[in-house]
GROMACS .gro file of C-alpha atoms in nm:
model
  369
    1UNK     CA    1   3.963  12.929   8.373
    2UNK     CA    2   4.194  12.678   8.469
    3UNK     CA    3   4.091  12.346   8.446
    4UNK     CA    4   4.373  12.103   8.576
    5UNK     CA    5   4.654  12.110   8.781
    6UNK     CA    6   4.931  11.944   8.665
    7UNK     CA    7   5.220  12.048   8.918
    8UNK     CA    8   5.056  11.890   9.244
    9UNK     CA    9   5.092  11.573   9.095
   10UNK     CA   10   5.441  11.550   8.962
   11UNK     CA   11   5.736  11.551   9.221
   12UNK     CA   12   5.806  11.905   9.305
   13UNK     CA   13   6.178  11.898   9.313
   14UNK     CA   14   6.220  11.671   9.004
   15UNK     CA   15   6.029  11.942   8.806
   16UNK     CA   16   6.285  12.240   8.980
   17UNK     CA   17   6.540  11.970   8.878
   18UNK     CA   18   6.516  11.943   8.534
   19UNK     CA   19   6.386  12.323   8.493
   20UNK     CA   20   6.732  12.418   8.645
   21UNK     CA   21   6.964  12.174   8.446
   22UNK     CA   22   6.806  12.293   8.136
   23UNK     CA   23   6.815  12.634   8.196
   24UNK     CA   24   7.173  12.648   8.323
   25UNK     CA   25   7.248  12.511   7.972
   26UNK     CA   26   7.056  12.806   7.831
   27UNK     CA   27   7.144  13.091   8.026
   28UNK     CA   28   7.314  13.391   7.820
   29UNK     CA   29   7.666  13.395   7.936
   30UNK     CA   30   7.769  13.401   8.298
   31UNK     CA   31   7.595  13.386   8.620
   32UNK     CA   32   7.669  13.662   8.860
   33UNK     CA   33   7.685  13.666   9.245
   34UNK     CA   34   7.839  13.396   9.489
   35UNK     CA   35   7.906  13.052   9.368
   36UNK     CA   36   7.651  12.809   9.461
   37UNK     CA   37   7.800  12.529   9.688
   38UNK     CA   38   7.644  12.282   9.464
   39UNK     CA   39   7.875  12.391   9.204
   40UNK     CA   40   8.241  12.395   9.407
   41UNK     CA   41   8.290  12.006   9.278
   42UNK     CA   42   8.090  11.732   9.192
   43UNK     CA   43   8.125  11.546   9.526
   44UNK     CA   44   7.985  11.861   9.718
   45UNK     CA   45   7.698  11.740   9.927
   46UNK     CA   46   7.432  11.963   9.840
   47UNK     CA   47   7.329  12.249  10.093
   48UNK     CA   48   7.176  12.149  10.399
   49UNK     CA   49   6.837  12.290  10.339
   50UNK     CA   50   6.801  12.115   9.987
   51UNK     CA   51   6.873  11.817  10.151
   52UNK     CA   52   6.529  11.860  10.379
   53UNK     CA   53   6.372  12.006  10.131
   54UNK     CA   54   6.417  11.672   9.856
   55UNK     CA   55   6.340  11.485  10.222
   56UNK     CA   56   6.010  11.586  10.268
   57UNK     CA   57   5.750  11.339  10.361
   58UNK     CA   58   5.554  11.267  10.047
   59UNK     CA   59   5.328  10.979  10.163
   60UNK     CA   60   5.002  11.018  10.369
   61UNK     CA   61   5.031  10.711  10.554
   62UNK     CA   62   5.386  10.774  10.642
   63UNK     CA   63   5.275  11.171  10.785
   64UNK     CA   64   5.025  10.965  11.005
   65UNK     CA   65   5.267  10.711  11.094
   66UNK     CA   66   5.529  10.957  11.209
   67UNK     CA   67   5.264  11.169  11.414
   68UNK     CA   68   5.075  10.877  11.597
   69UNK     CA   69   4.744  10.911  11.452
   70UNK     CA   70   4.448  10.686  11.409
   71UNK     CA   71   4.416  10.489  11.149
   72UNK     CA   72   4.079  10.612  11.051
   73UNK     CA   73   4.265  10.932  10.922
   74UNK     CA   74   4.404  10.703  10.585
   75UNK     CA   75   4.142  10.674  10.390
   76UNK     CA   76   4.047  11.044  10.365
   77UNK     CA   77   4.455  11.109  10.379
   78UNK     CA   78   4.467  10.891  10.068
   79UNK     CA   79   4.205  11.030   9.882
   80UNK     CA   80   4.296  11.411   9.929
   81UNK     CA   81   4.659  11.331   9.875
   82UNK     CA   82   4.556  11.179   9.520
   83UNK     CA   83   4.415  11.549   9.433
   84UNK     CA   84   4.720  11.750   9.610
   85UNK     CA   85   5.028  11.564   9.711
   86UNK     CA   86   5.147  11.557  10.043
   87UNK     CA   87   5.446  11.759  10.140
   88UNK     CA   88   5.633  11.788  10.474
   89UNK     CA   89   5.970  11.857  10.581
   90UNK     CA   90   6.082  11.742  10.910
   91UNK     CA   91   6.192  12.025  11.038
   92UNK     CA   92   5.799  12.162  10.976
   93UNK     CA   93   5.658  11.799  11.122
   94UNK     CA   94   5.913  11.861  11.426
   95UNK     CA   95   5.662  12.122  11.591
   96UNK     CA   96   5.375  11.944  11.604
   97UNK     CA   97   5.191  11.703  11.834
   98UNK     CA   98   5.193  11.369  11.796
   99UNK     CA   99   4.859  11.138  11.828
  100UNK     CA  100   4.654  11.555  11.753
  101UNK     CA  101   4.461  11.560  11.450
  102UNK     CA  102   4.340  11.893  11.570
  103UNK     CA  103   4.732  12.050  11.581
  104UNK     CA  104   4.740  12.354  11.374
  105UNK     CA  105   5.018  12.271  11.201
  106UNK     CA  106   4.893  11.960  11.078
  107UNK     CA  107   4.558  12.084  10.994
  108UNK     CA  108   4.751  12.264  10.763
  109UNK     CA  109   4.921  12.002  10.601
  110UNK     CA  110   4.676  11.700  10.648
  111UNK     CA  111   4.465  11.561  10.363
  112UNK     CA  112   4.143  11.519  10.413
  113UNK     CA  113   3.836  11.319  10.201
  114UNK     CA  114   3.657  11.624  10.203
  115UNK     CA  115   3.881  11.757   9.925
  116UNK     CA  116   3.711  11.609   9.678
  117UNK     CA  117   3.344  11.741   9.750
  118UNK     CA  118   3.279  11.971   9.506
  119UNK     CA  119   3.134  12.302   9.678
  120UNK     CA  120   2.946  12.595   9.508
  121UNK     CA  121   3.211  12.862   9.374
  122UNK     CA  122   3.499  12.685   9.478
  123UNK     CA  123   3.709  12.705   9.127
  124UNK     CA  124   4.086  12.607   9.023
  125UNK     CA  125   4.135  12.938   8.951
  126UNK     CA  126   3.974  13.176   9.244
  127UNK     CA  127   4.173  13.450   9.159
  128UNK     CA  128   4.182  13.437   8.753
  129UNK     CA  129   4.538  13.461   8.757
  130UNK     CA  130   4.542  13.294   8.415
  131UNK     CA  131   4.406  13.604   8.222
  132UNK     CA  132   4.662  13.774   8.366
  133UNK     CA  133   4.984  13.627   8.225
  134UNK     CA  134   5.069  13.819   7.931
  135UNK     CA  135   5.421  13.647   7.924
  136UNK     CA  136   5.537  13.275   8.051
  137UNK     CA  137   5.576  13.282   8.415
  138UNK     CA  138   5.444  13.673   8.461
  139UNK     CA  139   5.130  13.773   8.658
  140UNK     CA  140   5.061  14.119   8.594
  141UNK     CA  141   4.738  14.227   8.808
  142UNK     CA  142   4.824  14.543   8.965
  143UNK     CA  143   4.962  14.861   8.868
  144UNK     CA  144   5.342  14.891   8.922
  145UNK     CA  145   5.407  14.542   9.053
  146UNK     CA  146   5.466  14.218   8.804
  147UNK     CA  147   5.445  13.914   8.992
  148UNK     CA  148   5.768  13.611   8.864
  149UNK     CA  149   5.663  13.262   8.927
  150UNK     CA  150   6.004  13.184   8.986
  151UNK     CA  151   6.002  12.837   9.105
  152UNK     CA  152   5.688  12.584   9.085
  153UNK     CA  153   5.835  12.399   9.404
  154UNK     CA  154   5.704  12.416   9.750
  155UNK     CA  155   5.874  12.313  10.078
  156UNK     CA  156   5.522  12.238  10.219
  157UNK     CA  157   5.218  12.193  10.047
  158UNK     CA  158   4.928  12.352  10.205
  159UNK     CA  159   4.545  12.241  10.171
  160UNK     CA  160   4.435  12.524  10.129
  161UNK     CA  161   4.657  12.663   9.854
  162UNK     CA  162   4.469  12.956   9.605
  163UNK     CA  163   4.769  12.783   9.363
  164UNK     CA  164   4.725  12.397   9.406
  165UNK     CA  165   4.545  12.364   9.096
  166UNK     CA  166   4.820  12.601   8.900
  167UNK     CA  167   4.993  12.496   8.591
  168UNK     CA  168   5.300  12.541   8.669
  169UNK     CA  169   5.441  12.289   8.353
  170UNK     CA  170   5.338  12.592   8.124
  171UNK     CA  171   5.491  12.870   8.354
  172UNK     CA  172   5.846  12.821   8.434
  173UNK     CA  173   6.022  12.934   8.149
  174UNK     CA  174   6.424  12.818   8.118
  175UNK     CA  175   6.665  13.087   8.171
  176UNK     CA  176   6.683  13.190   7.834
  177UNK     CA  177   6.303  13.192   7.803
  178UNK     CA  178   6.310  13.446   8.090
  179UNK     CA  179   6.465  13.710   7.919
  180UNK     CA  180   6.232  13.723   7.735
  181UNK     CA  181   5.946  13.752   7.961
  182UNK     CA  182   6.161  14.006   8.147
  183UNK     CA  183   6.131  14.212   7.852
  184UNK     CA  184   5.799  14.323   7.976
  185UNK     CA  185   5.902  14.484   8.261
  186UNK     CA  186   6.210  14.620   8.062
  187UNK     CA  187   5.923  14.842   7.795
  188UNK     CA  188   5.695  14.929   8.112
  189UNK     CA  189   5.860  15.202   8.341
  190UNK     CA  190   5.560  15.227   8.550
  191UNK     CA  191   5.659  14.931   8.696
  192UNK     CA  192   5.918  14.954   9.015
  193UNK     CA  193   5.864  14.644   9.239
  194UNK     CA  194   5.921  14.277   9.066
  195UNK     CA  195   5.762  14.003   9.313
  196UNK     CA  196   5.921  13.652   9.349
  197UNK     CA  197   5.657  13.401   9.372
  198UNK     CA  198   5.584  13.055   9.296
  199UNK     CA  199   5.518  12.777   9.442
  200UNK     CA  200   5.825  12.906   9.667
  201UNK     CA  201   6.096  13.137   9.521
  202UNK     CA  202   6.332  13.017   9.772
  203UNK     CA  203   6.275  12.617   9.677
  204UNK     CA  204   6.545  12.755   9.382
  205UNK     CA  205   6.888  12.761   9.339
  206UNK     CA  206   7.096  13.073   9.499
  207UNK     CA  207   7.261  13.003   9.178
  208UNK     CA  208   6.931  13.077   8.970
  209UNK     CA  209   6.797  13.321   9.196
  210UNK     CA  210   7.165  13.541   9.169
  211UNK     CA  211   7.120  13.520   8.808
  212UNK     CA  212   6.733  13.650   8.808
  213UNK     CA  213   6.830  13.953   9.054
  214UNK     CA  214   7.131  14.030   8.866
  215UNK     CA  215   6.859  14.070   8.554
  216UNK     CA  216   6.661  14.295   8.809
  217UNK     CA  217   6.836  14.514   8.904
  218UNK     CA  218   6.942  14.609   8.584
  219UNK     CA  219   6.652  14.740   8.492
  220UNK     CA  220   6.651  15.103   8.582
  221UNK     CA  221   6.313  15.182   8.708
  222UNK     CA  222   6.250  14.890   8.895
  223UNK     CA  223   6.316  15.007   9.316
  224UNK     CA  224   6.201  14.746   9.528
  225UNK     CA  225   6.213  14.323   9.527
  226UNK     CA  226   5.961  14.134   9.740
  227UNK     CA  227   6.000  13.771   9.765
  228UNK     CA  228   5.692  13.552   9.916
  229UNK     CA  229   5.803  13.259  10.124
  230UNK     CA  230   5.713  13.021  10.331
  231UNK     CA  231   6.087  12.847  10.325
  232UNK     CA  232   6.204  13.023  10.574
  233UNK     CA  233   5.942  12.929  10.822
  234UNK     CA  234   5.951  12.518  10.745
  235UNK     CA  235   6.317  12.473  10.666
  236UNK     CA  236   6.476  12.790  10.845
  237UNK     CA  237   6.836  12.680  10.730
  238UNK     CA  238   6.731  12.793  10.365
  239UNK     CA  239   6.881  13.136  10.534
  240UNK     CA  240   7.203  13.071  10.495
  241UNK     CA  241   7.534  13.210  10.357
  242UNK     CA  242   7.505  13.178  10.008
  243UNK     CA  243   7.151  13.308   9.987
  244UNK     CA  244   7.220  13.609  10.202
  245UNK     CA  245   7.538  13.696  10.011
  246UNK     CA  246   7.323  13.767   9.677
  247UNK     CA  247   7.034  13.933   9.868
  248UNK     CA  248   7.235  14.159  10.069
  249UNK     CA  249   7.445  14.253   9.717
  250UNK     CA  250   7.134  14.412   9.549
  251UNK     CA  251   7.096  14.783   9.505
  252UNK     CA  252   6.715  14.701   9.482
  253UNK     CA  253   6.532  14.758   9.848
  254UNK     CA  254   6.422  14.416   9.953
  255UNK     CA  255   6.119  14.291  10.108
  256UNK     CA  256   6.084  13.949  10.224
  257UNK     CA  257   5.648  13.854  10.300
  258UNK     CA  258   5.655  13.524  10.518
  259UNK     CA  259   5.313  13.321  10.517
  260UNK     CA  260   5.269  13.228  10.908
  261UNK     CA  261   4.927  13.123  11.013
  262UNK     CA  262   5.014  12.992  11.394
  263UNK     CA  263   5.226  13.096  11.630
  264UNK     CA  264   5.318  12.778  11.689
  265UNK     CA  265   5.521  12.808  11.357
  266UNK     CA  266   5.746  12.995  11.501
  267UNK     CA  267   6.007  12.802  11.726
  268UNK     CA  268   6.405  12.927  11.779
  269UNK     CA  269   6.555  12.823  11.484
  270UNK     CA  270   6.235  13.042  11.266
  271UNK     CA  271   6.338  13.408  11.488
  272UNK     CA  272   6.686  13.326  11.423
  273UNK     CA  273   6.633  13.294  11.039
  274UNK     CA  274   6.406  13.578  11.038
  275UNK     CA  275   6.701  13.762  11.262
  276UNK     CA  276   6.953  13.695  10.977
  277UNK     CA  277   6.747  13.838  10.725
  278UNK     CA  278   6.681  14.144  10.902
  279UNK     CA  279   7.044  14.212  10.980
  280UNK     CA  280   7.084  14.176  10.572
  281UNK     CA  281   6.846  14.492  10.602
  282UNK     CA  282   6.551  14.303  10.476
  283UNK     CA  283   6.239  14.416  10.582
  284UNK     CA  284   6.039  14.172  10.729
  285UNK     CA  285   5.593  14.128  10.696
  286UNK     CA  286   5.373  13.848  10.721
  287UNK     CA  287   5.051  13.746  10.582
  288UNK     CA  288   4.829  13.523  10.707
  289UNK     CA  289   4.513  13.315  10.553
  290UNK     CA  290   4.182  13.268  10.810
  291UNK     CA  291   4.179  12.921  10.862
  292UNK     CA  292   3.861  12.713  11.056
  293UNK     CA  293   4.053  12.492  11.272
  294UNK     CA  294   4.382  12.690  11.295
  295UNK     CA  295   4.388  13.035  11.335
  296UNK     CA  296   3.975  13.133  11.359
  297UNK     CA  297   3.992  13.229  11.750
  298UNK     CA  298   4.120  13.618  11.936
  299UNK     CA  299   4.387  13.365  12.101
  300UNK     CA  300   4.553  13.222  11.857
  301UNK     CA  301   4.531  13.562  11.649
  302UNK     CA  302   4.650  13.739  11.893
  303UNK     CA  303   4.959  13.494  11.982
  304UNK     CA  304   5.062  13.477  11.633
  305UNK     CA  305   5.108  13.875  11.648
  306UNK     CA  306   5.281  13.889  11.934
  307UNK     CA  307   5.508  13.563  11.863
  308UNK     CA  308   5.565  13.804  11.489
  309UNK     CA  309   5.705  14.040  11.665
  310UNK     CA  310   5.916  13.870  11.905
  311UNK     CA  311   6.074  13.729  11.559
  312UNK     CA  312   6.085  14.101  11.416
  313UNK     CA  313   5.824  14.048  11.175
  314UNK     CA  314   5.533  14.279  11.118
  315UNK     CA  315   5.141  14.146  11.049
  316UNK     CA  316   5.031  14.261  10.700
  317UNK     CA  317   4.754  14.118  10.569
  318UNK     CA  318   4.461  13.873  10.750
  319UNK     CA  319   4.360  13.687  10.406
  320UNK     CA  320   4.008  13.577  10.427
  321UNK     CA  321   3.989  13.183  10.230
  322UNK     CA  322   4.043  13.230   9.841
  323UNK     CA  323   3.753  12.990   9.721
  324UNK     CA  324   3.981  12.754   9.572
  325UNK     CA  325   3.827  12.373   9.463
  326UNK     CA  326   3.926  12.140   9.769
  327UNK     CA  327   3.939  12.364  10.036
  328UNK     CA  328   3.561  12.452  10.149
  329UNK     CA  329   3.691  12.303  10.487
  330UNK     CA  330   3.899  12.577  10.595
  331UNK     CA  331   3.652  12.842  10.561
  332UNK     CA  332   3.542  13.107  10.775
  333UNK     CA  333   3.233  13.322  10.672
  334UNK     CA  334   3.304  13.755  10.676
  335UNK     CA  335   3.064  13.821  10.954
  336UNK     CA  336   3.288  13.592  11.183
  337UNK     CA  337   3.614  13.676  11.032
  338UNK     CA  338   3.509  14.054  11.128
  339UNK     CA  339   3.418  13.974  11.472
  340UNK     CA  340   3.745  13.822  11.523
  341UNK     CA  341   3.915  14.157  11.444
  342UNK     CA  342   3.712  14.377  11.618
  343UNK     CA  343   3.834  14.154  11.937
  344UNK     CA  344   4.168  14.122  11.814
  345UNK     CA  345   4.195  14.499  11.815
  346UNK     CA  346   4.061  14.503  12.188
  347UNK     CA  347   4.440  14.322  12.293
  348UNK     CA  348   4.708  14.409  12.061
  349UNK     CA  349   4.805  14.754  11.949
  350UNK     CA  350   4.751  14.888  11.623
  351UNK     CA  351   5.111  14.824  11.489
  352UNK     CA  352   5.045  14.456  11.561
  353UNK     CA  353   4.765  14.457  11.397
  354UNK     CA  354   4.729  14.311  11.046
  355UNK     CA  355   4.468  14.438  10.781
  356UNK     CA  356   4.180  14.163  10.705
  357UNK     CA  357   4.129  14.158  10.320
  358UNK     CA  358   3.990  13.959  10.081
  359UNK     CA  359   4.144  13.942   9.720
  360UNK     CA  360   3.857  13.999   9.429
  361UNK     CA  361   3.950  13.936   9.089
  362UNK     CA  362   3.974  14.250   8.859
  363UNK     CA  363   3.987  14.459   9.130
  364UNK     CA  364   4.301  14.715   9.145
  365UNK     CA  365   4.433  14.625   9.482
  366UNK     CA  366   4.298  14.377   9.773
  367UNK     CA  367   4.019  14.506   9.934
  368UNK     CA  368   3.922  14.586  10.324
  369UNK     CA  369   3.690  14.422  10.523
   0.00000   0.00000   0.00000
């Protein structure tokens, strides 16, 4: 079991930083795909979403600041912030309302005292990812999938994270290091989908993630890429040219999972992302995590399905709360979470309709509930 969580505590985008320049140095011969912007000369400003994304707010009292809140918020701000740093990008801070401790978005983003109360079966590792890594930066827990950590940056850190207590200093490998882990879905052809993941796949370089599919796609058996991100829901420019141009190259059919949990996520600039993906042929699906305080009402279920699909996005999965350490808060018992569904299915059709599941460890797949 996992027993500390180096990554929350370091600056996110120093760690990409670093990770990247020492890779590039590594990486076996040349990169393929479009040239990053980053790259056309050294007085290129950087792309507009990496600019937001090293932007983020990083300091409680400046989050509460910025939305109006009472100062009676700091202390437990402080305190949860020294376990899990805060994160938020002002594009992601632009949606909610000021002076609210109670907006969803912020629940999501807020830290709170109670972070630190330890709670019965709440564990740094709820999902025992870590005896699942049988190569640096691989999770390999179901059968013909292999998950990459491919970035241990966020654009948002969120409290109730199954990964905020990861170690993500011992799983991202430089370039070179990678093909080596890629080996192991090289020997295994049973394998045909390869998962981005992270932190956020997207928080990388187009130049690092070109090189990665290139490696992809050359492996014969592999059919399908799926990349998890929440990037293009709190910085929607990370859609842009450059990323598009190596994800609508592929051969490989592409899948992009978004992680919305409020409709309220979803303003113009989010559907017209999401639009620009799906005109790449991307298919788009969203998961969700059952949060007390955000989400745990028919309403605001039902609006974030609807609001989905007016973004051309499907509902997947309804996660119930991993039991990760620090986020006890955020929980909604099965009985409940069950109830909600049963109404949620009295208003929205069944395409709109996303499957409530809990993830067990060992098991083969998620399970129903």
């Amino acid at each position: 079991m996992i027993t500390r969580s180096p990554a929350p505590l370091q600056r996110h985008d120093e760690s990409e930083e670093s990770s990247q320049n020492r890779s590039q140095r590594e990486a076996p011969g040349p990169v393929a795909g479009p040239a990053s912007s980053e790259e056309a000369s050294p007085l290129s400003l950087p792309p507009a979403w990496q600019a937001q994304l090293s932007g983020a707010i990083r300091d409680p009292r400046e989050l509460c600041r910025r939305l109006g809140l009472d100062e009676r918020w700091l202390p437990g701000a402080e305190a949860g912030h020294a376990l899990f740093e805060v994160r938020v990008p002002e594009a992601f801070l632009a949606r909610m309302r000021p002076g609210d401790p109670d907006d969803p978005l912020l629940r999501q983003v807020l830290p709170l005292g109670e972070e630190a109360r330890p709670t019965p079966g709440y564990v740094a590792d709820p999902l025992e990812e870590a005896a699942h890594t049988p190569a640096k930066g691989l999770i390999h827990k179901y059968h013909g999938r292999v998950l990459l950590i491919t970035s241990p940056a966020c654009a948002v850190n969120c409290r109730y994270c199954f990964r905020r207590h990861f170690p993500y200093a011992e799983n991202s490998p430089s370039m070179a290091q990678w093909e080596a882990s890629l080996d192991t879905l090289r020997d295994d052809s049973s394998i045909t989908e390869a998962i981005l993941s992270g932190g956020d796949p997207l928080a990388t370089s187009d130049r690092r993630l070109a090189w990665f599919i290139e490696r992809l796609e050359a492996i014969p058996h592999l059919k399908r890429l799926r990349i998890h991100t929440r990037l293009p829901v709190v910085i929607p420019e990370r859609i842009d040219a450059e990323l598009l141009g190596w994800l609508g190259a592929t051969r490989l059919q592409r899948v992009v999972v978004l992680h919305i949990n409020h409709a309220n996520e979803i303003d113009e600039a989010v559907i017209a992302a999401c639009r620009r993906l799906s005109d790449a042929g991307v298919t788009l699906l969203n998961q969700s995590v059952l949060l007390r305080g955000v989400n745990d009402s028919v309403e605001a279920l039902a609006a974030l399905s609807e609001r989905l699909f007016e973004a051309g996005v499907l509902p997947y999965y309804l996660h119930v709360l991993d039991p990760v350490a620090g986020a006890a808060h955020f929980d909604v018992p099965d009985d409940e979470a069950r109830e909600l569904v049963a109404g949620l299915r009295d208003v929205l059709p069944g395409f709109l309709m996303p499957g409530l599941v809990r993830e067990i460890p060992g098991e083969g797949s998620k399970t129903p509930l």
